[in-house]
Amino acid sequence: MNREQREKYSRQILFAGIGEAGQENLLEASAVLIGCGALGTVVANLLVRAGVGRLRIVDRDFVEPSNLQRQTLFEEADAREALPKAVAAERRLRAINSGVAVEGVVADFTPRNAAELLSGYSLILDGTDNFETRLLANDAAISFGLPWIYAAAVGSYGVTMTIRPGHTACLACLLETGEESAAHSPGFANEATCDTVGVLGAAAGAIASIEATEAIKLLAGKQEALHGRLVSCDVWAGTFQSIRTSRNPDCRACSRREFIYLDGEAQPHITMCGRDSVQIHERGRALDLGMLKNRLAPTVDDVRHNEFLLRFRIAPYEMTVFADGRAILKGTKDPAVARSLYARYIGA
Ligand SMILES: [Zn+2]
């Protein structure tokens, strides 16, 4: 460490749990954050300020006004410009700590790109908003032998657990074996999402802070300090809970090593994405957004374009298309409508 680093991280080095050796480890460490919303922005902010060496942020979405209540890295201007969250987060975090290599990747985390996105990194952090992506991250973590930290928040409630393949229970141990109530409840019924029951910024912030602390322990080489439990809290009720979990000896993922999410069997081409929108997954082809804009401008409304995405309205729908061909269609839950609009406006 040089003098500047010693000064910058002095309060953390003074903390007995980390110390100088722990800080040295942190500066060399790396992590991938999947999803940069309410949880992800808090985790990324804390880790970048703490001086983690490299942070890759993977997010598929763009900033909207309704995000600003809880997604602490974003500003009104980001929403006005419809900047991808990965891009807005990278800009902000580089300004916060230029000593950290922050890389924003505008992409959906999928079975196809999981290995590439995680290659060269030593920890996976959950910033997602759905169990399909979490179970994919869980498969990837176990398959590649990487620790990962599960976290979720909805309403006033949040839950988190650190998963170390071979040492602890994994997410499939909890979700696929009847301990479901522990990981899900309350408020984790299938249809309860932030889009239907709302979420308090404080709930996400509290659980993300615990997630970030666990990440710092792992990255600083302090495994012995990990809490080792499924921790949940309800900031409205003012209650905290932590329960022991145990591995399912017959777990599909961490015992039988059947990676159905990573193998792509569970990944449909069109998926729900929030209360009233669907995502059409990219087909691995690049789109020229400028040309597309010129072609569409005469026939659609409210065309907005930046270097990352093109957004337009075909009442009552709104479509956002990314450069990799992926699209998010708002205003319907119907895959058939999404497929037909995509074919008509973007191409089959
Ligand atoms: Zn398991």
mmCIF file of N, CA and C and ligand atoms in Angstrom, residues 138 142 163 168-174 177 246-255, ligand 1:
data_model
loop_
_atom_site.group_PDB
_atom_site.id
_atom_site.type_symbol
_atom_site.label_atom_id
_atom_site.label_comp_id
_atom_site.label_asym_id
_atom_site.label_seq_id
_atom_site.Cartn_x
_atom_site.Cartn_y
_atom_site.Cartn_z
ATOM 1 N N ASN A 138 -26.444 -19.532 -8.772
ATOM 2 C CA ASN A 138 -26.126 -20.619 -7.839
ATOM 3 C C ASN A 138 -25.487 -21.801 -8.586
ATOM 4 N N ILE A 142 -21.495 -23.013 -8.071
ATOM 5 C CA ILE A 142 -21.120 -24.376 -7.676
ATOM 6 C C ILE A 142 -20.308 -25.038 -8.777
ATOM 7 N N ILE A 163 -22.939 -18.283 0.405
ATOM 8 C CA ILE A 163 -22.856 -19.675 -0.047
ATOM 9 C C ILE A 163 -21.437 -19.988 -0.494
ATOM 10 N N THR A 168 -21.161 -24.879 2.621
ATOM 11 C CA THR A 168 -22.447 -24.439 3.171
ATOM 12 C C THR A 168 -23.585 -24.977 2.307
ATOM 13 N N ALA A 169 -24.801 -24.809 2.798
ATOM 14 C CA ALA A 169 -25.963 -25.060 1.956
ATOM 15 C C ALA A 169 -25.916 -24.104 0.768
ATOM 16 N N CYS A 170 -26.541 -24.496 -0.335
ATOM 17 C CA CYS A 170 -26.637 -23.595 -1.481
ATOM 18 C C CYS A 170 -28.095 -23.146 -1.620
ATOM 19 N N LEU A 171 -28.351 -22.276 -2.601
ATOM 20 C CA LEU A 171 -29.718 -21.761 -2.740
ATOM 21 C C LEU A 171 -30.693 -22.877 -3.120
ATOM 22 N N ALA A 172 -30.231 -23.839 -3.904
ATOM 23 C CA ALA A 172 -31.111 -24.961 -4.283
ATOM 24 C C ALA A 172 -31.404 -25.837 -3.067
ATOM 25 N N CYS A 173 -30.441 -25.981 -2.146
ATOM 26 C CA CYS A 173 -30.695 -26.722 -0.900
ATOM 27 C C CYS A 173 -31.895 -26.111 -0.176
ATOM 28 N N LEU A 174 -31.984 -24.790 -0.181
ATOM 29 C CA LEU A 174 -33.066 -24.109 0.532
ATOM 30 C C LEU A 174 -34.364 -24.102 -0.255
ATOM 31 N N THR A 177 -36.155 -27.856 -1.421
ATOM 32 C CA THR A 177 -36.327 -28.969 -0.470
ATOM 33 C C THR A 177 -37.255 -28.692 0.691
ATOM 34 N N SER A 246 -28.726 -26.205 6.651
ATOM 35 C CA SER A 246 -27.832 -27.330 6.426
ATOM 36 C C SER A 246 -27.962 -27.811 4.994
ATOM 37 N N ARG A 247 -26.908 -28.443 4.507
ATOM 38 C CA ARG A 247 -26.909 -28.934 3.127
ATOM 39 C C ARG A 247 -27.895 -30.078 2.980
ATOM 40 N N ASN A 248 -28.555 -30.085 1.838
ATOM 41 C CA ASN A 248 -29.403 -31.220 1.490
ATOM 42 C C ASN A 248 -28.497 -32.264 0.831
ATOM 43 N N PRO A 249 -28.342 -33.442 1.461
ATOM 44 C CA PRO A 249 -27.407 -34.438 0.920
ATOM 45 C C PRO A 249 -27.778 -34.881 -0.493
ATOM 46 N N ASP A 250 -29.036 -34.627 -0.876
ATOM 47 C CA ASP A 250 -29.467 -35.017 -2.217
ATOM 48 C C ASP A 250 -29.728 -33.787 -3.089
ATOM 49 N N CYS A 251 -29.086 -32.673 -2.738
ATOM 50 C CA CYS A 251 -29.344 -31.427 -3.488
ATOM 51 C C CYS A 251 -29.030 -31.611 -4.967
ATOM 52 N N ARG A 252 -29.969 -31.163 -5.797
ATOM 53 C CA ARG A 252 -29.807 -31.248 -7.253
ATOM 54 C C ARG A 252 -28.520 -30.518 -7.698
ATOM 55 N N ALA A 253 -28.245 -29.364 -7.079
ATOM 56 C CA ALA A 253 -27.111 -28.554 -7.538
ATOM 57 C C ALA A 253 -25.803 -28.955 -6.849
ATOM 58 N N CYS A 254 -25.743 -28.845 -5.501
ATOM 59 C CA CYS A 254 -24.434 -28.972 -4.848
ATOM 60 C C CYS A 254 -24.073 -30.410 -4.505
ATOM 61 N N SER A 255 -25.004 -31.373 -4.630
ATOM 62 C CA SER A 255 -24.634 -32.776 -4.421
ATOM 63 C C SER A 255 -24.612 -33.540 -5.743
HETATM 64 ZN ZN ZN B 1 -27.313 -27.427 -2.498
#
